[in-house]
Short mmCIF file of C-alpha atoms in Angstrom, two decimals:
data_model
loop_
_atom_site.label_atom_id
_atom_site.label_comp_id
_atom_site.label_asym_id
_atom_site.label_seq_id
_atom_site.Cartn_x
_atom_site.Cartn_y
_atom_site.Cartn_z
CA MET A 1 -9.87 14.90 12.96
CA ALA A 2 -6.58 13.67 14.33
CA SER A 3 -6.24 17.17 16.11
CA ASN A 4 -8.98 15.97 18.83
CA ALA A 5 -6.70 13.29 20.10
CA GLN A 6 -3.36 15.13 19.87
CA GLY A 7 -1.31 15.33 22.99
CA SER A 8 -2.81 12.09 24.13
CA HIS A 9 0.50 10.36 24.57
CA MET A 10 -1.03 6.96 25.22
CA LYS A 11 0.63 3.63 25.46
CA ALA A 12 -0.52 1.42 22.75
CA LEU A 13 0.16 -2.27 22.20
CA LEU A 14 0.02 -3.38 18.68
CA VAL A 15 -0.36 -7.23 18.41
CA GLU A 16 0.40 -8.09 14.80
CA ASP A 17 2.67 -10.38 12.95
CA ALA A 18 2.25 -9.12 9.37
CA ALA A 19 4.98 -6.45 8.38
CA VAL A 20 2.66 -4.45 5.98
CA GLU A 21 0.13 -4.04 8.75
CA THR A 22 2.47 -3.47 11.38
CA LEU A 23 4.01 -0.63 9.44
CA PHE A 24 0.54 0.85 8.66
CA HIS A 25 -1.01 0.48 12.15
CA SER A 26 2.15 1.91 13.77
CA ALA A 27 2.11 4.92 11.71
CA ILE A 28 -1.62 5.53 12.51
CA LEU A 29 -0.96 5.16 16.15
CA HIS A 30 2.06 7.53 15.77
CA MET A 31 -0.17 10.18 14.26
CA PHE A 32 -2.18 9.93 17.42
CA HIS A 33 0.99 10.47 19.36
CA CYS A 34 0.76 7.06 20.97
CA GLU A 35 3.98 5.34 22.31
CA THR A 36 3.56 2.02 20.54
CA THR A 37 4.97 -1.38 21.45
CA VAL A 38 4.67 -4.24 18.87
CA ALA A 39 4.07 -7.88 19.88
CA LYS A 40 4.18 -10.37 17.19
CA THR A 41 2.32 -13.01 18.66
CA GLY A 42 -0.37 -13.40 21.21
CA LYS A 43 2.02 -14.96 23.73
CA GLU A 44 4.37 -11.94 23.45
CA ALA A 45 1.37 -9.69 24.31
CA VAL A 46 0.40 -11.74 27.21
CA ASP A 47 3.99 -11.70 28.41
CA LEU A 48 4.28 -8.07 28.36
CA PHE A 49 1.15 -7.64 30.61
CA LEU A 50 2.74 -10.49 32.94
CA GLU A 51 5.87 -8.28 33.17
CA GLY A 52 3.70 -5.55 34.54
CA LYS A 53 3.76 -3.19 31.35
CA LYS A 54 0.76 -1.07 31.30
CA PHE A 55 -1.12 -0.16 28.20
CA ASP A 56 -3.96 2.23 27.37
CA ILE A 57 -5.01 0.64 24.23
CA VAL A 58 -4.39 -2.88 22.44
CA LEU A 59 -4.85 -3.36 18.78
CA CYS A 60 -5.01 -6.98 18.34
CA GLU A 61 -5.12 -9.02 15.15
CA LYS A 62 -6.89 -12.35 15.10
CA GLU A 63 -4.68 -14.89 13.18
CA MET A 64 -1.14 -14.95 14.59
CA PRO A 65 1.39 -17.91 15.07
CA VAL A 66 2.09 -19.49 18.53
CA MET A 67 -1.22 -17.87 20.08
CA ASN A 68 -3.75 -16.11 18.23
CA GLY A 69 -5.42 -12.96 19.11
CA LEU A 70 -8.55 -14.49 20.52
CA GLU A 71 -6.49 -16.44 23.24
CA ALA A 72 -4.46 -13.55 23.79
CA VAL A 73 -7.31 -11.26 24.61
CA GLU A 74 -8.79 -14.07 26.96
CA LYS A 75 -5.60 -14.37 29.02
CA ILE A 76 -5.15 -10.61 29.23
CA ARG A 77 -8.42 -10.26 30.75
CA ALA A 78 -7.95 -13.34 32.72
CA ILE A 79 -4.92 -11.80 34.59
CA GLY A 80 -7.00 -8.85 35.80
CA GLU A 81 -6.34 -6.33 33.06
CA THR A 82 -9.80 -5.27 32.78
CA ASP A 83 -9.26 -1.50 32.24
CA VAL A 84 -7.34 -1.61 29.02
CA LYS A 85 -9.16 -0.85 25.97
CA ILE A 86 -8.88 -3.96 23.63
CA VAL A 87 -9.54 -3.44 19.96
CA GLY A 88 -9.94 -6.59 18.00
CA VAL A 89 -8.94 -6.03 14.33
CA SER A 90 -9.33 -8.54 11.58
CA VAL A 91 -9.74 -8.63 7.84
CA ASP A 92 -12.27 -11.38 8.76
CA CYS A 93 -15.51 -9.38 9.38
CA ASN A 94 -16.94 -12.56 10.93
CA ALA A 95 -14.51 -12.23 13.77
CA MET A 96 -16.53 -9.63 15.67
CA GLU A 97 -18.47 -12.13 17.61
CA ALA A 98 -15.34 -14.24 18.65
CA PHE A 99 -13.41 -11.04 19.77
CA MET A 100 -16.32 -9.64 21.74
CA SER A 101 -16.79 -13.21 23.45
CA ALA A 102 -13.07 -13.19 24.23
CA GLY A 103 -13.30 -10.07 26.11
CA ALA A 104 -12.56 -7.25 23.67
CA ASP A 105 -14.27 -3.80 23.89
CA VAL A 106 -14.80 -3.29 20.28
CA PHE A 107 -14.09 -5.04 16.95
CA VAL A 108 -12.79 -3.05 13.95
CA PRO A 109 -12.45 -4.60 10.42
CA LYS A 110 -9.22 -3.99 8.55
CA PRO A 111 -8.01 -1.72 7.47
CA ILE A 112 -8.50 0.65 10.41
CA THR A 113 -9.38 4.15 9.31
CA LEU A 114 -7.98 7.33 10.91
CA ASP A 115 -11.57 8.34 11.72
CA VAL A 116 -12.39 5.10 13.48
CA LEU A 117 -9.29 5.07 15.57
CA SER A 118 -9.56 8.81 16.35
CA ALA A 119 -13.04 8.14 17.99
CA ILE A 120 -11.73 5.25 20.19
CA ILE A 121 -8.58 7.23 21.32
CA GLN A 122 -10.81 10.12 21.91
CA GLU A 123 -13.09 8.03 24.13
CA ILE A 124 -10.12 6.71 25.97
CA ILE A 125 -8.89 10.28 26.60
CA ASN A 126 -12.28 11.29 27.97
CA LYS A 127 -12.53 8.35 30.25
CA LYS A 128 -9.07 9.14 31.76
CA ASN A 129 -10.05 12.93 32.16
CA ASN A 130 -13.22 11.82 33.89
CA ALA A 131 -11.41 9.66 36.18
CA MET A 132 -9.02 12.37 37.16
CA VAL A 133 -11.84 14.74 38.25
CA MET B 1 5.24 28.04 -41.31
CA PRO B 2 1.70 27.10 -40.41
CA ASP B 3 0.85 23.99 -38.76
CA THR B 4 -0.06 21.03 -40.89
CA PRO B 5 -3.59 19.43 -40.58
CA GLY B 6 -3.69 17.13 -37.63
CA ALA B 7 -0.48 18.94 -36.05
CA PRO B 8 -2.11 19.66 -32.54
CA LEU B 9 -3.30 15.99 -32.07
CA LEU B 10 0.09 14.71 -33.28
CA ARG B 11 1.67 17.07 -30.74
CA ARG B 12 -0.40 15.97 -27.94
CA ARG B 13 0.20 12.30 -28.91
CA LEU B 14 3.93 12.90 -29.07
CA VAL B 15 4.00 14.45 -25.43
CA THR B 16 1.89 11.45 -24.40
CA ASP B 17 4.44 8.99 -26.00
CA MET B 18 7.32 10.62 -24.24
CA VAL B 19 5.65 9.87 -20.99
CA ASP B 20 4.97 6.51 -22.02
CA TRP B 21 8.60 6.19 -22.84
CA ASN B 22 9.50 7.15 -19.26
CA MET B 23 7.63 4.23 -18.23
CA VAL B 24 9.47 1.54 -20.49
CA LEU B 25 12.98 0.49 -19.71
CA LEU B 26 14.91 1.56 -22.62
CA THR B 27 18.41 0.42 -23.91
CA ARG B 28 20.71 3.18 -24.75
CA ARG B 29 20.50 2.35 -28.39
CA GLU B 30 16.81 2.30 -28.31
CA LEU B 31 16.77 5.75 -26.54
CA SER B 32 19.30 7.25 -29.07
CA ILE B 33 17.07 6.30 -32.03
CA ARG B 34 13.94 7.58 -30.44
CA ILE B 35 15.61 10.86 -29.81
CA LYS B 36 16.55 11.14 -33.33
CA ILE B 37 13.32 10.64 -34.28
CA LEU B 38 11.85 13.36 -32.22
CA HIS B 39 14.59 15.77 -33.54
CA VAL B 40 13.49 14.92 -37.09
CA ILE B 41 9.49 15.31 -36.51
CA ASN B 42 10.49 18.65 -34.50
CA ASN B 43 12.72 20.26 -37.12
CA ILE B 44 11.21 19.02 -40.44
CA LEU B 45 7.56 18.07 -40.04
CA PHE B 46 6.38 20.27 -37.19
CA PRO B 47 8.62 23.44 -36.88
CA SER B 48 5.94 25.12 -34.37
CA ILE B 49 5.92 22.15 -32.20
CA TYR B 50 6.16 22.76 -28.47
CA MET B 51 9.23 21.38 -26.72
CA PRO B 52 9.88 21.92 -23.21
CA SER B 53 13.05 23.99 -22.60
CA SER B 54 14.57 20.90 -20.61
CA SER B 55 13.58 18.58 -23.52
CA LEU B 56 15.95 16.17 -24.99
CA HIS B 57 18.63 16.77 -22.58
CA VAL B 58 19.44 13.27 -21.43
CA SER B 59 22.23 12.11 -19.07
CA LEU B 60 22.72 8.36 -19.09
CA GLN B 61 24.44 6.78 -16.36
CA PRO B 62 26.14 3.46 -17.52
CA SER B 63 24.42 1.21 -14.92
CA GLN B 64 20.96 2.67 -15.67
CA PHE B 65 18.56 1.83 -18.35
CA SER B 66 15.41 3.82 -17.36
CA LEU B 67 15.23 7.52 -18.20
CA PRO B 68 16.64 9.54 -15.43
CA ALA B 69 14.74 11.84 -13.14
CA CYS B 70 12.74 14.96 -14.65
CA THR B 71 14.45 15.27 -17.96
CA ILE B 72 12.21 15.10 -21.01
CA MET B 73 8.79 15.89 -19.46
CA ASP B 74 8.41 19.30 -17.91
CA TYR B 75 7.15 19.37 -14.22
CA SER B 76 3.71 20.31 -14.72
CA THR B 77 3.04 17.85 -17.21
CA LEU B 78 4.54 15.09 -15.21
CA ARG B 79 2.30 16.01 -12.25
CA ARG B 80 -0.77 15.96 -14.62
CA GLN B 81 0.38 12.45 -15.61
CA ILE B 82 0.69 11.44 -12.04
CA THR B 83 -2.70 12.56 -11.19
CA PHE B 84 -4.26 10.98 -14.18
CA MET B 85 -2.62 7.58 -13.58
CA LYS B 86 -3.59 7.57 -9.83
CA LYS B 87 -7.22 8.40 -10.89
CA SER B 88 -7.04 5.45 -13.38
CA PHE B 89 -6.14 3.01 -10.61
CA PHE B 90 -9.19 4.12 -8.84
CA ASP B 91 -11.51 4.07 -11.80
CA GLN B 92 -10.31 0.75 -13.10
CA GLY B 93 -10.74 -0.81 -9.37
CA TYR B 94 -7.16 -1.45 -8.71
CA LEU B 95 -6.93 0.69 -5.67
CA ASP B 96 -9.55 2.02 -3.19
CA GLU B 97 -10.02 4.89 -0.62
CA GLN B 98 -7.26 3.01 1.67
CA PHE B 99 -4.58 4.20 -0.63
CA ASN B 100 -5.66 7.93 0.20
CA GLN B 101 -5.54 6.84 3.88
CA LEU B 102 -1.71 5.98 3.36
CA GLU B 103 -1.18 9.26 1.78
CA GLU B 104 -2.66 10.99 4.74
CA LEU B 105 0.01 9.43 6.86
CA GLN B 106 2.67 10.58 4.64
CA ASP B 107 4.22 13.86 5.98
CA GLU B 108 7.69 15.58 6.27
CA SER B 109 8.96 13.04 8.85
CA SER B 110 7.88 10.28 6.44
CA PRO B 111 8.27 11.57 3.08
CA ASN B 112 8.22 8.24 1.34
CA PHE B 113 5.84 6.38 3.46
CA VAL B 114 3.29 5.38 0.88
CA GLU B 115 6.18 3.95 -1.29
CA GLU B 116 7.67 2.13 1.72
CA VAL B 117 4.44 0.44 2.51
CA VAL B 118 3.62 -0.57 -0.93
CA ALA B 119 7.40 -1.80 -1.33
CA LEU B 120 7.04 -3.80 1.51
CA PHE B 121 3.65 -5.33 0.16
CA LEU B 122 5.32 -6.10 -3.29
CA LYS B 123 8.39 -7.76 -1.43
CA ASP B 124 6.14 -9.88 0.89
CA SER B 125 3.29 -10.91 -1.30
CA PRO B 126 5.20 -12.95 -3.50
CA ARG B 127 6.37 -15.08 -0.72
CA LEU B 128 2.82 -15.72 0.52
CA LEU B 129 1.77 -16.53 -3.20
CA THR B 130 4.71 -19.14 -3.45
CA ASN B 131 3.64 -20.50 -0.19
CA ILE B 132 -0.07 -20.78 -1.19
CA GLU B 133 0.92 -22.53 -4.36
CA HIS B 134 3.18 -25.13 -2.54
CA THR B 135 0.46 -25.75 -0.04
CA ILE B 136 -2.09 -26.34 -2.77
CA GLY B 137 0.39 -28.89 -4.28
CA LYS B 138 0.81 -30.77 -0.96
CA TYR B 139 -1.22 -33.86 -0.20
CA PRO B 140 -3.15 -34.29 1.87
CA GLN B 141 -4.56 -31.02 1.42
CA ASP B 142 -4.22 -28.49 4.29
CA PHE B 143 -7.09 -25.89 3.70
CA HIS B 144 -6.52 -24.47 7.23
CA ARG B 145 -3.05 -23.61 6.38
CA LEU B 146 -4.23 -22.24 2.99
CA ASP B 147 -6.78 -20.13 4.69
CA SER B 148 -4.31 -18.76 7.11
CA LEU B 149 -1.85 -17.72 4.23
CA VAL B 150 -4.62 -16.14 2.11
CA HIS B 151 -5.84 -14.40 5.30
CA GLN B 152 -2.29 -12.61 5.58
CA LEU B 153 -2.37 -11.79 1.89
CA LYS B 154 -5.74 -10.29 2.24
CA GLY B 155 -4.72 -8.21 5.33
CA SER B 156 -1.70 -7.00 3.74
CA GLY B 157 -3.51 -6.06 0.27
CA SER B 158 -6.33 -4.32 1.91
CA SER B 159 -3.88 -2.19 3.94
CA ILE B 160 -2.51 -0.71 0.92
CA GLY B 161 -6.01 -0.53 -0.84
CA ALA B 162 -5.49 -3.25 -3.34
CA VAL B 163 -9.13 -3.86 -3.75
CA ARG B 164 -8.96 -6.49 -6.58
CA MET B 165 -6.31 -8.59 -4.69
CA LYS B 166 -8.55 -8.31 -1.64
CA ASN B 167 -11.71 -9.54 -3.28
CA GLU B 168 -9.90 -12.52 -5.05
CA CYS B 169 -8.63 -13.38 -1.64
CA SER B 170 -12.36 -13.44 -0.39
CA VAL B 171 -13.00 -15.76 -3.27
CA PHE B 172 -10.19 -17.93 -2.47
CA LYS B 173 -11.18 -18.12 1.14
CA ALA B 174 -14.67 -19.13 0.27
CA HIS B 175 -13.16 -22.05 -1.88
CA CYS B 176 -11.17 -22.98 1.17
CA ASN B 177 -14.22 -23.21 3.27
CA ASP B 178 -15.87 -25.38 0.58
CA LYS B 179 -12.59 -27.48 0.51
CA ASN B 180 -12.65 -26.83 -3.25
CA LEU B 181 -9.21 -27.40 -4.34
CA GLU B 182 -9.75 -26.82 -7.89
CA GLY B 183 -11.54 -23.60 -6.83
CA CYS B 184 -8.51 -22.62 -4.92
CA ARG B 185 -6.04 -23.55 -7.86
CA ARG B 186 -8.21 -21.03 -10.42
CA SER B 187 -8.37 -18.38 -7.72
CA LEU B 188 -4.68 -18.42 -7.11
CA GLN B 189 -4.02 -18.03 -10.91
CA ARG B 190 -6.16 -14.97 -10.92
CA MET B 191 -4.60 -13.62 -7.78
CA LYS B 192 -1.02 -13.91 -9.54
CA ARG B 193 -2.35 -12.23 -12.57
CA GLU B 194 -3.67 -9.36 -10.34
CA HIS B 195 -0.60 -9.14 -8.50
CA ALA B 196 1.69 -8.76 -11.42
CA THR B 197 -0.62 -6.08 -13.10
CA LEU B 198 -0.79 -4.17 -9.73
CA LYS B 199 2.96 -4.36 -9.33
CA GLN B 200 3.52 -3.00 -12.87
CA LYS B 201 1.34 -0.17 -12.36
CA LEU B 202 2.49 0.72 -8.87
CA GLU B 203 6.12 0.67 -9.75
CA SER B 204 5.53 2.90 -12.93
CA TYR B 205 3.48 5.31 -10.73
CA PHE B 206 6.29 5.59 -8.09
CA GLN B 207 8.91 5.72 -10.86
CA LEU B 208 6.99 8.82 -12.00
CA LEU B 209 6.68 10.35 -8.49
CA ARG B 210 10.32 10.12 -7.99
CA GLN B 211 10.99 12.15 -10.92
CA VAL B 212 9.00 15.10 -9.31
CA ALA B 213 10.34 14.42 -5.70
CA PRO B 214 13.58 16.18 -6.19
CA ARG B 215 11.90 19.42 -7.40
CA GLU B 216 9.07 19.16 -4.80
CA HIS B 217 11.57 18.61 -2.11
CA ALA B 218 13.42 21.91 -3.22
CA VAL B 219 10.20 23.93 -3.05
CA ASN B 220 9.04 22.55 0.42
CA SER B 221 12.67 23.34 1.76
CA ARG B 222 12.19 26.86 0.62
CA LYS B 223 9.08 27.32 2.64
#
């Protein structure tokens, strides 16, 4: 399962304010050899992109202080970051429509499973490999 | 000397009781009394009783009141108890498959990952419960704030597989949507009870796990 995405060395941005979920999702991303940066608010995430940081995948929680995930996704897309795979995550299953409207590529209800993330990461790897050909 | 009637059942119960004692914080005096009782039963009533070779060797440290690692119970019995305990958490609906996901993330580089995540949840969740209680008591009611707090608790609980907590959070959120303060109050009380029960069970579970950990670490390091 995880072996398909081994060696990916992708850059991941985890936008999450809760400590437990940060620890859990960081561990999952680490299992897939992702270099992970954590932003605790939507604003921190947007600022990273404004600073010129590049990421292959963004896992973005919906409810956060200062700037929530939906607003962050809108702003990230608005500054021209259309290639990065944005995964909206929330324990609120009704958040899918809002995330997709904001510009997310996919919504995954929490907690994320290894299988689901593996498939998403593999898709990103395939896309990158196809782009190189 | 042949076994007295009922001896096998009593032997099993005695072994089980010893495990239960591992889960209970004992004072030095209580521990001493229970060890003496075990000696009496072993030597007088059931001379053929099986006692592990490491049994009854207890080293007490002055600052500790719980039984120290891997002393009374032999390793394989302890392992069985751990497996049984974990299965009971699933069967009774306290944990779901997400807990197994945590264990899949545990490896040699993070040998205590599951306990770390659970410990973080048990440290963080009381704060959220307290904040929810304070917010319920405020006037005018702030259901948006309540919803936000329980959202955090639901997310953290679901990350460790705490399915009863997660479900009760869903009930609470529904009461928030309906602006039903009394419903929120009742749900909070159930959440607190579920949290207390889950905390006790998980702490007992990891206390047992820690007792086998030194031996398993020694086995793994020989590989």
